[in-house]
Amino acid sequence: SAVISQKPSRDICQRGTSLTIQCQVDSQVTMMFWYRQQPGQSLTLIATANQGSEATYESGFVIDKFPISRPNLTFSTLTVSNMSPEDSSIYLCSVPGTGLSYEQYFGPGTRLTVT
Amino acid sequence: AQSVTQLGSHVSVSEGALVLLRCNYSSSVPPYLFWYVQYPNQGLQLLLKYTTGATLVKGINGFEAEFKKSETSFHLTKPSAHMSDAAEYFCAVKSQAGTALIFGKGTTLSVSS
């Protein structure tokens, strides 16, 4: 399985500011996913990021709030813009497995607290 | 819309007891099903998966799950709980609309000595 790292591991930010989260994979992958895990909740898909094309956002998530970059096959960033306390969550990136069983492998997550 | 329901947000067992975490899913096509575990302050780790074939799936750390199509269930079990099993467990199904995963709300497993 792929080894995935995220930076930062955690941060405390003031409302109105923006934070960019980095996700690095040790192998080339076409597709990367960004999820949000709000306190005490499950994971919700924010967007799917394919290299060379615009990210595809899920209902309820917009590019202006969560811009995503995918400059190459091993790296992606998610920015949380104009933050409010409601954005306090764990943000995780994931990549698909190499087989046809559709499993995903997750990074360790970025724990964001907005004050 | 597809959904995953995990019955019981919190399950408590004694060390050595049977672990049973329940998961029901909705899908109009044969599903791909997964169980993930999340230890405190860590990301998600894949425990096991069901794709096709044998309905009893064995995973890591002694866990297994049985796919029952008639019951639309994919319950996770372990014969004997260990203290190190205390964690959050998530059931997930592959989205019919693409390759993303749809997760249940999770079940916190507590193990007491």
Short mmCIF file of N, CA and C in Angstrom, two decimals, chain A residues 14 22 39 48 66 81 87 90 93 98 108:
data_model
loop_
_atom_site.label_atom_id
_atom_site.label_comp_id
_atom_site.label_asym_id
_atom_site.label_seq_id
_atom_site.Cartn_x
_atom_site.Cartn_y
_atom_site.Cartn_z
N GLN A 14 -6.68 31.42 13.27
CA GLN A 14 -7.68 32.41 13.60
C GLN A 14 -8.72 32.49 12.49
N GLN A 22 -0.85 19.99 2.88
CA GLN A 22 -0.12 19.26 1.85
C GLN A 22 -0.27 17.76 2.03
N PRO A 39 -15.68 16.93 14.27
CA PRO A 39 -15.60 16.31 15.60
C PRO A 39 -16.73 15.33 15.87
N THR A 48 -12.51 15.14 -5.33
CA THR A 48 -11.59 14.21 -5.98
C THR A 48 -10.65 15.01 -6.86
N PHE A 66 -12.60 25.71 -0.74
CA PHE A 66 -11.63 24.61 -0.63
C PHE A 66 -10.85 24.43 -1.93
N SER A 81 -10.16 28.10 3.11
CA SER A 81 -10.11 29.56 2.99
C SER A 81 -11.10 30.25 3.92
N ASP A 87 -15.13 25.18 10.56
CA ASP A 87 -14.15 24.45 9.76
C ASP A 87 -13.21 23.60 10.61
N ILE A 90 -10.75 17.33 11.18
CA ILE A 90 -9.58 16.63 10.69
C ILE A 90 -9.74 16.50 9.18
N CYS A 93 -6.29 13.12 3.36
CA CYS A 93 -6.19 12.78 1.96
C CYS A 93 -6.08 11.26 1.84
N THR A 98 -3.98 -0.33 -5.56
CA THR A 98 -3.53 -0.63 -6.91
C THR A 98 -4.35 -1.72 -7.58
N PRO A 108 -2.28 10.45 7.57
CA PRO A 108 -2.51 10.55 9.02
C PRO A 108 -3.48 11.65 9.41
#
